[in-house]
Each structure stands twice: as structure tokens, then as C-alpha cells.
Short mmCIF file of C-alpha atoms and ligand atoms in Angstrom, two decimals:
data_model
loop_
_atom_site.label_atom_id
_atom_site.label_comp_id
_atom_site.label_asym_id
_atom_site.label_seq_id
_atom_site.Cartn_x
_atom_site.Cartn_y
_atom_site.Cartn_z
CA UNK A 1385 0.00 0.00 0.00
CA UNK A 1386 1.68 3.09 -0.53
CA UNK A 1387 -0.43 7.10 -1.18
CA UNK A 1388 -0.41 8.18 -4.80
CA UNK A 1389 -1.32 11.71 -5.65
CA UNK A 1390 -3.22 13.93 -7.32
CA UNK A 1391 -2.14 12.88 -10.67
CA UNK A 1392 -3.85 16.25 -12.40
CA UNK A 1393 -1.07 18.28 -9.95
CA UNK A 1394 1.64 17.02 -12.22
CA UNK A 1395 0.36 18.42 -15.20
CA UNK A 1396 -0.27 21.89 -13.93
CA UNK A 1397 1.61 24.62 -15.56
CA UNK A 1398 4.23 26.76 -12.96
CA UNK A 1399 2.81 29.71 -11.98
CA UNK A 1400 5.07 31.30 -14.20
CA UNK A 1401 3.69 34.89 -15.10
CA UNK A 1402 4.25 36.93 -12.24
CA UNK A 1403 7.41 34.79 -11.16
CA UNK A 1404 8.88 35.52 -14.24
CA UNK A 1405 7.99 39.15 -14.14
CA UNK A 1406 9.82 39.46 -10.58
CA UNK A 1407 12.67 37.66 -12.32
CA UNK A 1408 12.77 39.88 -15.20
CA UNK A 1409 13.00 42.72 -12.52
CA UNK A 1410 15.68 41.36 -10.84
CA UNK A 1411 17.73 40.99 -13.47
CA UNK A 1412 17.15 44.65 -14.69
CA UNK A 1413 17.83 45.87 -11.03
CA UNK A 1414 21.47 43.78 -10.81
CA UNK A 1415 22.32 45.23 -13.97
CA UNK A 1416 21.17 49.09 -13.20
CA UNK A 1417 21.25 49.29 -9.23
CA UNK A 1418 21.25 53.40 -10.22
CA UNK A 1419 18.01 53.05 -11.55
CA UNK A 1420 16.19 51.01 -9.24
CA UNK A 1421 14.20 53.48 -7.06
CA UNK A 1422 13.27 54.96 -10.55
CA UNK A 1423 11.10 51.52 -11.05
CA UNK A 1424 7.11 52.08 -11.26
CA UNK A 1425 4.77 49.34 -10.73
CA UNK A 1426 1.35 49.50 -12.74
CA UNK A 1427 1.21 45.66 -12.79
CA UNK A 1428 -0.18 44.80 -9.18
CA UNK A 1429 -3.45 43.66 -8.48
CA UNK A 1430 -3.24 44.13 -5.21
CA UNK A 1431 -5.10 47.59 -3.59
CA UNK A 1432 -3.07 50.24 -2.20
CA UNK A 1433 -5.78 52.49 -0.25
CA UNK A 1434 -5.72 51.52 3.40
CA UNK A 1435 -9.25 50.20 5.51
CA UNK A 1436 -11.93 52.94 5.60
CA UNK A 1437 -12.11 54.43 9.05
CA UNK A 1438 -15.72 53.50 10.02
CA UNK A 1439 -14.28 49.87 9.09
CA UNK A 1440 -11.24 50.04 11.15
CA UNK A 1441 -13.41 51.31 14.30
CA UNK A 1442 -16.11 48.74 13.42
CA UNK A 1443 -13.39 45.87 13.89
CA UNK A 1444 -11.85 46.95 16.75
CA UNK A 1445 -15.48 47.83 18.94
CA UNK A 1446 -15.44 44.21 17.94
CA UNK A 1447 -12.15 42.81 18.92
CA UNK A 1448 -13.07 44.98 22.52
CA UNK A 1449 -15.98 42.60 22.39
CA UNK A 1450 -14.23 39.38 21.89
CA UNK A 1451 -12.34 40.30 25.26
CA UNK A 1452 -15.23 40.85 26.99
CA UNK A 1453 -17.21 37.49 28.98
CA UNK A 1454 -20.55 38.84 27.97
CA UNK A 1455 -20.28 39.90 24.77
CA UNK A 1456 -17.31 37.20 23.55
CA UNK A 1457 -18.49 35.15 20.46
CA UNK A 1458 -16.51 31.62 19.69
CA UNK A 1459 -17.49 29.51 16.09
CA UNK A 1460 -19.83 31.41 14.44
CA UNK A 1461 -22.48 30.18 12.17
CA UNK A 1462 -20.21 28.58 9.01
CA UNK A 1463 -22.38 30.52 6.64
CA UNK A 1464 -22.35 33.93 8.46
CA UNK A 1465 -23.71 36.10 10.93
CA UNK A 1466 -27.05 37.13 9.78
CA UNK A 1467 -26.24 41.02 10.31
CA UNK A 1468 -24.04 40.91 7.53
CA UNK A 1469 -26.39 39.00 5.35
CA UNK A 1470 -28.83 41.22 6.40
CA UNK A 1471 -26.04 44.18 4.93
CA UNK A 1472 -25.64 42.25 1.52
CA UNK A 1473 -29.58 41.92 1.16
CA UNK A 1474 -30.29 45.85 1.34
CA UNK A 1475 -27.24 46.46 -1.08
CA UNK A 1476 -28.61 43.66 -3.92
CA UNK A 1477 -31.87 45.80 -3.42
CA UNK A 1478 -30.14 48.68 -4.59
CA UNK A 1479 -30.07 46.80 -8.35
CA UNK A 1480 -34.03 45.50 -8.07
CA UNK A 1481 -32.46 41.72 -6.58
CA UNK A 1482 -34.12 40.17 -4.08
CA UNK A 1483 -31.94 37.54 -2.04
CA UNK A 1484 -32.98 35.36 0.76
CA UNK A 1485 -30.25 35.16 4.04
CA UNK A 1486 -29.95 31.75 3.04
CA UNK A 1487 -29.01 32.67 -0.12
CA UNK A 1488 -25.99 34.12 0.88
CA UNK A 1489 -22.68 32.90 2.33
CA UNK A 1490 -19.88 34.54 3.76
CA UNK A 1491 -16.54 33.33 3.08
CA UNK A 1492 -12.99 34.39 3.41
CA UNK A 1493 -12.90 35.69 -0.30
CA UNK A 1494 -13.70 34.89 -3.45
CA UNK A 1495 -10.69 32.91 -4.58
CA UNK A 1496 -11.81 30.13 -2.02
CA UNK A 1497 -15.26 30.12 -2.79
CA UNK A 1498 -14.41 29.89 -6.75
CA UNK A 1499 -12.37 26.86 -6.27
CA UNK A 1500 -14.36 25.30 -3.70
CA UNK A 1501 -17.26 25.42 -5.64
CA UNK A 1502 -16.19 22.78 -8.07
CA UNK A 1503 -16.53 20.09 -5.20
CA UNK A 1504 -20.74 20.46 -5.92
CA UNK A 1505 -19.85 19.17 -9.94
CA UNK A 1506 -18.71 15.82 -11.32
CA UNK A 1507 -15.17 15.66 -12.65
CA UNK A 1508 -17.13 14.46 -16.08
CA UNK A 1509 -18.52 18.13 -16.36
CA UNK A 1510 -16.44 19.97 -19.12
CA UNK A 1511 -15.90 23.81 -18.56
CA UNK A 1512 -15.71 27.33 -20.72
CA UNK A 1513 -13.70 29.93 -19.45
CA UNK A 1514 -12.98 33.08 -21.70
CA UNK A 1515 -9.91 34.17 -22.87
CA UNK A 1516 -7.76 35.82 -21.65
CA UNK A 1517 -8.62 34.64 -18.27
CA UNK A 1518 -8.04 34.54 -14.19
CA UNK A 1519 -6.07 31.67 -13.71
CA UNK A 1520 -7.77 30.73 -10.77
CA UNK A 1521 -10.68 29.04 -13.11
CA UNK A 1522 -8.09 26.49 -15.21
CA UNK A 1523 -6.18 25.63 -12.54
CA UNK A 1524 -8.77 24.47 -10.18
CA UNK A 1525 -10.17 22.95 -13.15
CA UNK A 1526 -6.99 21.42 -14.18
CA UNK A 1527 -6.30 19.95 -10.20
CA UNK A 1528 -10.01 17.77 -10.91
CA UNK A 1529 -9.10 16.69 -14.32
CA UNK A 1530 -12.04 18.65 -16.09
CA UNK A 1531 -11.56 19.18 -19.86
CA UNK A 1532 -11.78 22.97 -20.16
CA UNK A 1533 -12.30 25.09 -23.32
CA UNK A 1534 -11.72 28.58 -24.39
CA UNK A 1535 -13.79 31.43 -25.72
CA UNK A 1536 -11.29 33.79 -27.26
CA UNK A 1537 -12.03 37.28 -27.06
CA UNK A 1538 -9.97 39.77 -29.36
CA UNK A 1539 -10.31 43.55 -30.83
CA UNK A 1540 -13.50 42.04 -32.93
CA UNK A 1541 -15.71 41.23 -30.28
CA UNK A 1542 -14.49 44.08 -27.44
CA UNK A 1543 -13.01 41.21 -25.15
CA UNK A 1544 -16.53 40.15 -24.67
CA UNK A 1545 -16.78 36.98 -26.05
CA UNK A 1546 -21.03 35.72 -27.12
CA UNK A 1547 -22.18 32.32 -26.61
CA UNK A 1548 -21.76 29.71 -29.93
CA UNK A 1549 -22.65 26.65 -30.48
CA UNK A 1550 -18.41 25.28 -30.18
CA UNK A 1551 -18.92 26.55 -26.46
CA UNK A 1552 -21.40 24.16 -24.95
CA UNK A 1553 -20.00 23.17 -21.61
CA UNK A 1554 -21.48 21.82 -18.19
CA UNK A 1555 -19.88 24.69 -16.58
CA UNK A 1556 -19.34 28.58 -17.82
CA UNK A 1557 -17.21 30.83 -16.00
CA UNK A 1558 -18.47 34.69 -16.54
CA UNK A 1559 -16.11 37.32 -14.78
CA UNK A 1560 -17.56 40.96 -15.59
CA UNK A 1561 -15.77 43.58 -14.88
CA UNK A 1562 -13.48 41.41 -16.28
CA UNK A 1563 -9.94 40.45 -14.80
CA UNK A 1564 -7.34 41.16 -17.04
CA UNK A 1565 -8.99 42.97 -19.99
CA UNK A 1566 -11.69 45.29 -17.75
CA UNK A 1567 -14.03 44.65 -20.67
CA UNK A 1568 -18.24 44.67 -19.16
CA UNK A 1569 -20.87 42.74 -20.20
CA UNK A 1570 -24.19 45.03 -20.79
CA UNK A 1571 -27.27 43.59 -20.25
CA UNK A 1572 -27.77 42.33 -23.99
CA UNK A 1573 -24.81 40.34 -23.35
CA UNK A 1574 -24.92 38.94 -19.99
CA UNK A 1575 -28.86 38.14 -21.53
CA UNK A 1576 -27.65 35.90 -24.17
CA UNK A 1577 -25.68 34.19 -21.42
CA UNK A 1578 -27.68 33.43 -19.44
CA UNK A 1579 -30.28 32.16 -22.25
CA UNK A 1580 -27.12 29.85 -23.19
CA UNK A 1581 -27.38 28.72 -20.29
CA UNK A 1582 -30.73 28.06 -19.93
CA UNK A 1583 -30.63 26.09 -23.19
CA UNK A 1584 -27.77 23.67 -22.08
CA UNK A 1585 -28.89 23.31 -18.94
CA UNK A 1586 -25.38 24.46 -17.88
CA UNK A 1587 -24.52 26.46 -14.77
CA UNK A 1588 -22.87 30.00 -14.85
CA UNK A 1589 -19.94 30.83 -12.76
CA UNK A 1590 -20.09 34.63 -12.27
CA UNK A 1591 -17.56 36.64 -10.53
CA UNK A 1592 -18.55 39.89 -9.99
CA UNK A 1593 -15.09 40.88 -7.78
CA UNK A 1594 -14.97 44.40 -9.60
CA UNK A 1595 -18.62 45.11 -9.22
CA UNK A 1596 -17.97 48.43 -7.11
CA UNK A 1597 -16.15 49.91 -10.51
CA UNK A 1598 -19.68 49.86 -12.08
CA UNK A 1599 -21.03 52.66 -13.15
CA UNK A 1600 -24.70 53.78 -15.41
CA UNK A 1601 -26.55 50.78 -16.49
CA UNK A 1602 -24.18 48.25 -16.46
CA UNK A 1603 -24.80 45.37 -14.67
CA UNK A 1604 -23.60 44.51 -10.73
CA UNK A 1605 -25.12 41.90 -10.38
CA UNK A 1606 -26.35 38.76 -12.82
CA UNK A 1607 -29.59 37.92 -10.94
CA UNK A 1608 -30.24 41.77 -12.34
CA UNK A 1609 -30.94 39.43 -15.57
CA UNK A 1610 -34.12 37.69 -15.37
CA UNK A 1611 -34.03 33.50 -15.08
CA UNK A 1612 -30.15 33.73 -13.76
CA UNK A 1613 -31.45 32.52 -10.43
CA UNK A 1614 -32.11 29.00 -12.15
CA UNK A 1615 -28.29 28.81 -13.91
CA UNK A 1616 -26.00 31.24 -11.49
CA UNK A 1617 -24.16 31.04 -8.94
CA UNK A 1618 -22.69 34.43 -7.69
CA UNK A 1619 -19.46 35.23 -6.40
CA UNK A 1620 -18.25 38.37 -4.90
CA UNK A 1621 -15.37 40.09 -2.67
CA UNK A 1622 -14.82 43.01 -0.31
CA UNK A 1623 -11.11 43.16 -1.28
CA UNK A 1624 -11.27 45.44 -4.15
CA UNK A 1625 -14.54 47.75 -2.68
CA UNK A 1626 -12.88 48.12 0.64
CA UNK A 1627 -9.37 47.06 0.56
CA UNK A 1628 -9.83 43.33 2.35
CA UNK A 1629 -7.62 41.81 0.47
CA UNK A 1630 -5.39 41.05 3.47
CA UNK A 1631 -8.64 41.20 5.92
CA UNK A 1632 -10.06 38.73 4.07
CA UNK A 1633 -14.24 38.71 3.36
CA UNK A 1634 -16.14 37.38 0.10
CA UNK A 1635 -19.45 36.60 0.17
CA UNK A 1636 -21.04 33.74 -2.60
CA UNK A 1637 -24.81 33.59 -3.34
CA UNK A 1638 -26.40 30.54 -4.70
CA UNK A 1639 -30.41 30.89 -5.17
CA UNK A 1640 -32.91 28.53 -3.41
CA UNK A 1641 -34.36 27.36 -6.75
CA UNK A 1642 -30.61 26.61 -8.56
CA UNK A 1643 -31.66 22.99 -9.43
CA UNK A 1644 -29.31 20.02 -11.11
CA UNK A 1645 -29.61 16.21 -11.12
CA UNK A 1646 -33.19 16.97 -8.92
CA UNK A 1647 -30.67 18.19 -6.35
CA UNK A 1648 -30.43 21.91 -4.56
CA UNK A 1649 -27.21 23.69 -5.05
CA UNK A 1650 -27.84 25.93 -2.10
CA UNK A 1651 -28.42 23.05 -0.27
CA UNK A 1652 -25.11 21.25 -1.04
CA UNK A 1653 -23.51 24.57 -0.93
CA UNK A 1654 -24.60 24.44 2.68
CA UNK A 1655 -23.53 20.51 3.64
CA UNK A 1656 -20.16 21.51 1.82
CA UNK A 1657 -19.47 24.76 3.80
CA UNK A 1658 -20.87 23.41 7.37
CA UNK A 1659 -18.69 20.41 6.66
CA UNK A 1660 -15.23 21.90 5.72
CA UNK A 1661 -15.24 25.88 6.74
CA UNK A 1662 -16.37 27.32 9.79
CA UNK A 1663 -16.78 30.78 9.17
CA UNK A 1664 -14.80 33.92 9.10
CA UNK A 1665 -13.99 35.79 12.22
CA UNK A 1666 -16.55 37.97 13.76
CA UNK A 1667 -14.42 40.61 13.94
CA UNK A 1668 -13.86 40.61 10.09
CA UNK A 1669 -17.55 39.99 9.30
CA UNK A 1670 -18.26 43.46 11.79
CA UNK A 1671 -15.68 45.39 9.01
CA UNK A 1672 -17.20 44.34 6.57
CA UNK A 1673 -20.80 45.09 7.67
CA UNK A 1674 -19.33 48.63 8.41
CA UNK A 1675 -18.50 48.56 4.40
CA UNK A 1676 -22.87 49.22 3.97
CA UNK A 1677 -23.06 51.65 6.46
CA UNK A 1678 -23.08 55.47 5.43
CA UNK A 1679 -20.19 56.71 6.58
CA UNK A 1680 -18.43 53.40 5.54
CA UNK A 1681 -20.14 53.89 1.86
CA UNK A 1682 -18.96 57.70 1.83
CA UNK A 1683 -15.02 56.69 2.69
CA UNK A 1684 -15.18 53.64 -0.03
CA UNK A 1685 -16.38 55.90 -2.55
CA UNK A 1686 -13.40 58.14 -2.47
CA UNK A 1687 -11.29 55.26 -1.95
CA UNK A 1688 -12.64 53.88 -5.37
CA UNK A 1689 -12.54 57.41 -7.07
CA UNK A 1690 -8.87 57.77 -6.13
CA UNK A 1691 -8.11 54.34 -8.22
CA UNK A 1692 -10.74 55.65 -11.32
CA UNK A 1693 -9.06 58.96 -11.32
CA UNK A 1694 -5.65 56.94 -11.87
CA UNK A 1695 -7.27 54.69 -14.48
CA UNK A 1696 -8.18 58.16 -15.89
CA UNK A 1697 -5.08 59.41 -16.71
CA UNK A 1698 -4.04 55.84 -17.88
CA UNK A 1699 -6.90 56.12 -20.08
CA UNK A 1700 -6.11 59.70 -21.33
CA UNK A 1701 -3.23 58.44 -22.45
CA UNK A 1702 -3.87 56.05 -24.68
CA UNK A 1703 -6.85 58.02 -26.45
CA UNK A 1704 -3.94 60.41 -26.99
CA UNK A 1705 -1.56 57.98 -28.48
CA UNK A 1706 -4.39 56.37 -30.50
CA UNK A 1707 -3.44 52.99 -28.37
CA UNK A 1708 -6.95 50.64 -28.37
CA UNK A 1709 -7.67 49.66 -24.93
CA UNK A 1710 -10.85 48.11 -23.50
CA UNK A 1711 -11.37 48.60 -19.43
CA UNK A 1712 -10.35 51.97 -17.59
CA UNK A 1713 -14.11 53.14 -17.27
CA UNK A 1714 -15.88 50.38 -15.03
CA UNK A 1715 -12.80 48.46 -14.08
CA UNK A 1716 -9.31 49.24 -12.24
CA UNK A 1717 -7.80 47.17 -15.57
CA UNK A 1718 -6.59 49.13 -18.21
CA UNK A 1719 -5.95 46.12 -21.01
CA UNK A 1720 -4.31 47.94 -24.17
CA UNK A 1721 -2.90 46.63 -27.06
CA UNK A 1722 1.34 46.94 -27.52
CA UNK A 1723 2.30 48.93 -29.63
CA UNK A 1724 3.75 48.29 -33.09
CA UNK A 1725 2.14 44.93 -33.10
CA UNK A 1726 5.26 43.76 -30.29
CA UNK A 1727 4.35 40.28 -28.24
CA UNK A 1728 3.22 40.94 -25.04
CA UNK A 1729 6.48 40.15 -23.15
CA UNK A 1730 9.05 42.14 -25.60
CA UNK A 1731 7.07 45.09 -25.03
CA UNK A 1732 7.37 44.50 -21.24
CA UNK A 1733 10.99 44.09 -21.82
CA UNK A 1734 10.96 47.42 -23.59
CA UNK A 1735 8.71 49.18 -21.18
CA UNK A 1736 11.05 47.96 -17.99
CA UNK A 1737 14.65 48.64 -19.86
CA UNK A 1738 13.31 52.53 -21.47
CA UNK A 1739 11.16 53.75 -19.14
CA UNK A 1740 11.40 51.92 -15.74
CA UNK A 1741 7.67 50.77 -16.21
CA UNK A 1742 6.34 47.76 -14.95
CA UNK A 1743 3.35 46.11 -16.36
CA UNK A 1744 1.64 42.63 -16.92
CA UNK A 1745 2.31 40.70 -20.26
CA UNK A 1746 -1.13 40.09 -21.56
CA UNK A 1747 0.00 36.60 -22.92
CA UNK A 1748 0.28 35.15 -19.54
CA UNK A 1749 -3.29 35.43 -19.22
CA UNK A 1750 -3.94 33.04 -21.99
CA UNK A 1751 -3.39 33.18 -26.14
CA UNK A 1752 -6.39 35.90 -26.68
CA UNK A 1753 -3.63 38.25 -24.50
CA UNK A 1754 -0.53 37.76 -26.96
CA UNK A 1755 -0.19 40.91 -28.17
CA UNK A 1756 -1.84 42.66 -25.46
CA UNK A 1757 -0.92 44.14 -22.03
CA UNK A 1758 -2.71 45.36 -18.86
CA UNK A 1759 -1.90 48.48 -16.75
CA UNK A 1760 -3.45 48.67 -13.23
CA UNK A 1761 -4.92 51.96 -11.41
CA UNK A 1762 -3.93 50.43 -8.08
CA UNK A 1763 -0.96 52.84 -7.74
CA UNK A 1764 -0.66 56.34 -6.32
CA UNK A 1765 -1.54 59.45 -8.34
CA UNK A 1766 1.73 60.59 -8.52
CA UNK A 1767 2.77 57.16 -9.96
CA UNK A 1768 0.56 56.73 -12.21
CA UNK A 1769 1.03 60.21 -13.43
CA UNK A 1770 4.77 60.00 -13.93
CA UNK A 1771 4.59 56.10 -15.44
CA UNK A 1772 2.19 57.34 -17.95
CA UNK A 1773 4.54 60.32 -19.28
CA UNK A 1774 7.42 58.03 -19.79
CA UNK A 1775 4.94 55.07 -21.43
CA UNK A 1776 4.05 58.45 -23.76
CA UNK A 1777 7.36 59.06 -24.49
CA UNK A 1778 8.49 55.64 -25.25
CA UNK A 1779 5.53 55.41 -27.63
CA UNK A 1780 6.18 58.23 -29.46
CA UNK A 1781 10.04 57.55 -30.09
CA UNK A 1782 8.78 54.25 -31.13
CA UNK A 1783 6.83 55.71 -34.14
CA UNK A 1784 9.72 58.07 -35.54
N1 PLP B 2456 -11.79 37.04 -8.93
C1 PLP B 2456 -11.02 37.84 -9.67
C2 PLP B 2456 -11.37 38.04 -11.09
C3 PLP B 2456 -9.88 38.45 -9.12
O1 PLP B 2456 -9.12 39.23 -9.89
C4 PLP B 2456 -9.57 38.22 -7.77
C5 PLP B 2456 -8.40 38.82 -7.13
O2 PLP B 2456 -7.56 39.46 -7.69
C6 PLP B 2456 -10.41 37.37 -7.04
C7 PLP B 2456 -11.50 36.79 -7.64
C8 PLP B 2456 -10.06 36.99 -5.63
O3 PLP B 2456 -10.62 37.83 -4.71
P1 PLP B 2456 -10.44 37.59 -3.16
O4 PLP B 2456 -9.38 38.53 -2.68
O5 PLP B 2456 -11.78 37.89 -2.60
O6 PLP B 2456 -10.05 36.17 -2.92
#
């Protein structure tokens, strides 16, 4: 007798991109040490605003709880305390959604959720993601052996790619704002979706991380499209609306009537969760309760309106170099296309050597990202301002 492994773990691919891109740094900083504090970063994902105050009060009233006999709180419910349920409800109100508490669980993020998720579908179930994509969908894909298959987005179609016949799956991942390109699905489009779905009896994955960028009509939500509460499952995050990504909250909604096999989703959602998490901590799920409340709203707001008035300027800038670019307006991603037809990662070469730039090589997101590249408006104003004068310059000494 001897334990064998996860056979599918052998054939994942390294997490090469943004290894590579630190080792591509490295290199550059060995060979010009003079240069090094010249270096900008517009490639991180991470955010860079810290917590909103009313947040950062919220969790410590609640850590002064915690130390307190009467008012100390040990395991709490796996799927979350109903006040911030409660909090999630009113906001999915906002966008004409009804949700049931039960509807919603709290989680530690949205990465978790999105893998975890796959443990309700058989390993026979083959999957669509769109390309370019977030990793996170083909790996945890790849780890259960599912086959997976790409809808390739391009200039043509906006980085929105439609439903068509060649992608019938089990499974469809949906991630709008979209991580990397920034592209939105309108209603027409997340419609046709969702009808897709409906036809093939599939179930859509949608990730709705960079919901808070929305602005207008767009769509926050997909239960804001009528008959997504019999084919979605929802996933969402506080750690681009209110800087959790090192807090850690997510929240994941699967509907009451989300049926497959006779069986309720919700309801193996729940046996799944009770079973392997138990919860996130109370003092968390107070900050991020905090996150609905009006002063908490009011502090996020300019929190997000720093980061659009940095994907602004990137934006600006590329309308003035006549650079296509989808993203920028509902979405922290700014996903443009290199210039002179250059690969993804000679342009990042070119970027890093002439102008100290950092940036993300769009073909590490997939082959729909060869040629392209994606700019983040996570940095600080000045930062963003002086990166995009030097990417200016650089372009324009490239066309003489
Ligand atoms: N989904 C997308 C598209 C993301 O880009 C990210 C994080 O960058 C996540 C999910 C993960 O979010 P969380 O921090 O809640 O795990």
C-alpha cells in the first residue's frame, strides 16, 4: 500500500507569469542598481488604499468585544452572521435583486469560494472559461481533471466573447468587470448568457469581484438578468470595494431554486461549507458590515474614485496615443494593445529597460492576451502620473 497523488497536480503549468515578471526585474535591477528606485509598478493587483475608518473602528469595537465574557463570540455560524447577510440583502436591493439570508454565504474571499465550488460538480462536467482569463478558473479545473475550453475574445468582439454553439459546456465561467482585460458585459450580453445557459442546462460561474467599478446601467449583479437565479451562482469580494484583500471577506450567493440532477445547489452549498469551513472571524464579518453603512459607503467611494481617477489618466493616455484599450471606465484594468504589433512580453521588456515601467504581459493570461498588455490603477496618483509620461514618451520615439 503506498499514497499516490493527485495525478492532475503534475500536469499543472508553474505559476510562471508573475514569477517571471519578478525575475525579469531582478535581473534589470542587478544590472542598473542606479536606476532602481526609478522603477514604477502598474502591474499589481493588489489595492493600495488603506481600511476605511468607520471599518477600522467597526473591527476593533469588535475585537473589545471578543475580550469581553458577555459579549465574547466563539465559532460562528459557518455561513455567516445574519447582520451581515442582512447588509448584503439591502445592497442587492439597490439593483431590483431580491436575495434570501440563506441565499448568501460569507466566506474568506472569493478565490476560495471559486475553487471550492467545483466540489458540488462531477469531474465528467467539461468547462468554458474566456480568454484571456483569471487563472484561478483552469487551474482548479486542471487539479479535478475537467476538460476545459476557451472562448477567445480579441479587438472584434471588445473582449466580450457571445455564446456559440463550439462553447457548450457543463460549466461557464463569466467574470464581468473582467480580470485582465476590464471589458463589461451590458445587459444584452450577460442576456444571451444566461439564455445559453438556460438552453444547455449548464450552470454560470459569475464573478462579480470588480462590481464596485460599475457605473450607469451596467450590470452589478447577474440575478439583475431575469431566469439567472435558475443557472447562477454568484461570487463576490470586499477586497477590491474596501481594501480586504489582506482582511479577508467574500461573500457567494447561490439561489434557493438553482436545481441540477433533482438536487439543490444551495443546499449542497450548505452541507459543503458546514462540513469543511467554519466561518470567518466575527471581527472581520463586523468590518465588513461597516462597508454598507453610510459613513463606511462615503469613505469607499473616495477610496474607489482615487483608483478611477488613476485609471483616468491611464486612459487619457492612450486616447492620446491612438493605443486601443478596452477597461479603464468600469474596471481598475486598463488592457491595451502593444504597440507596433510587439508580443506581449518584448514590449514588457521594452517598457522595464526605457522607461522603468512595470506592467503585466497580456499573454500570460492566456493566447487571446498575446499581443496585449494590462496596466493597473492600483498605484498612487503621482505614480501613475509619472509612469504614464514616460509610457508616452516611449511610444512616441517608437513611431519616428
Ligand atoms: N476574482 C477575480 C477576477 C480576481 O481578480 C480576484 C483577485 O484578484 C479574485 C476573484 C479573488 O478575490 P479575493 O481577494 O476575494 O479572494
Amino acid at each position: 500500500m503506498s499514497a499516490s497523488v493527485n495525478q492532475n497536480y503534475l500536469k499543472l503549468n508553474e505559476s510562471y507569469l508573475f514569477a517571471e515578471i519578478a525575475r525579469r526585474i531582478r535581473e534589470w535591477q542587478s544590472a542598473h542598481p542606479e536606476l532602481s528606485s526609478q522603477l514604477i509598478r502598474m502591474g499589481i493587483g493588489d489595492v493600495t488604499r488603506p481600511l476605511p475608518k468607520t471599518v477600522v473602528d467597526a473591527m476593533v469595537k469588535a475585537a473589545q468585544e471578543m475580550g469581553v465574557a458577555e459579549t465574547f463570540r466563539g465559532y460562528g455560524p459557518e455561513q455567516g452572521y445574519d447582520f451581515l447577510k442582512t447588509a448584503i440583502q439591502s445592497y442587492y436591493k439597490k439593483f431590483g435583486v431580491e436575495l434570501a439570508l440563506d441565499e448568501i454565504f460569507i466566506s474568506d474571499g472569493a478565490k476560495s469560494d471559486l475553487g471550492n465550488i467545483l466540489d458540488l460538480f462531477d469531474e465528467n462536467n467539461t468547462v468554458l472559461v474566456t480568454d484571456p482569463v483569471y487563472p484561478v478558473y483552469v487551474d482548479t479545473n486542471m487539479m479535478s481533471g475537467r476538460k476545459i475550453i476557451y472562448a477567445m475574445s480579441s479587438e472584434e468582439n471588445g473582449f466580450l466573447p457571445l455564446p456559440a454553439p463550439e462553447y457548450r459546456a457543463d460549466i461557464i465561467y463569466l467574470c464581468s468587470p473582467n480580470n485582465p482585460t476590464g471589458a463589461v458585459y451590458d445587459r444584452e450580453g450577460l442576456t444571451k448568457w444566461v439564455r445559453f445557459a438556460q438552453e444547455n442546462n449548464a450552470i454560470l460561474l459569475f464573478d462579480a469581484a470588480y462590481e464596485c467599478f460599475v457605473t450607469g446601467d451596467l450590470p452589478h449583479s447577474i440575478y439583475e438578468i431575469p431566469g439567472a437565479r435558475d443557472v447562477a451562482i454568484e461570487f463576490c469580494s470586499f477586497s477590491k470595494k474596501a481594501g480586504f484583500t489582506g482582511t479577508r471577506c467574500g461573500y457567494t450567493i447561490v439561489p434557493d431554486t438553482l436545481k441540477r440532477d433533482g438536487a439543490s445547489l444551495n443546499k449542497m452549498w450548505l452541507r459543503r461549507q458546514t462540513t469543511k469551513f467554519n466561518g470567518v472571524s466575527y471581527i472581520t464579518q463586523r468590518g465588513a458590515e461597516a462597508v454598507f453603512t453610510e459613513s463606511g459607503e462615503r469613505e469607499i467611494e473616495e477610496n474607489l474614485q482615487y483608483y478611477r481617477d488613476n485609471a483616468a489618466i491611464i486612459t487619457e493616455t492612450m486616447d492620446r496615443l491612438h493605443i486601443y484599450y478596452t477597461g479603464g471606465k468600469n474596471s481598475p484594468y486598463i488592457w491595451l494593445k502593444c504597440p507596433s504589433d510587439m508580443d506581449s512580453w518584448s514590449f514588457f521588456d521594452k517598457l522595464l529597460n526605457e522607461a522603468y515601467v512595470v506592467g503585466t504581459p497580456g499573454a500570460g493570461f492566456g493566447k487571446s492576451g498575446e499581443k496585449f498588455f494590462r496596466l493597473t490603477a492600483f498605484s498612487t496618483h503621482e505614480n501613475t502620473r509619472e509612469a504614464m509620461a514616460r509610457f508616452e514618451k516611449l511610444v512616441q520615439s517608437m513611431s519616428l
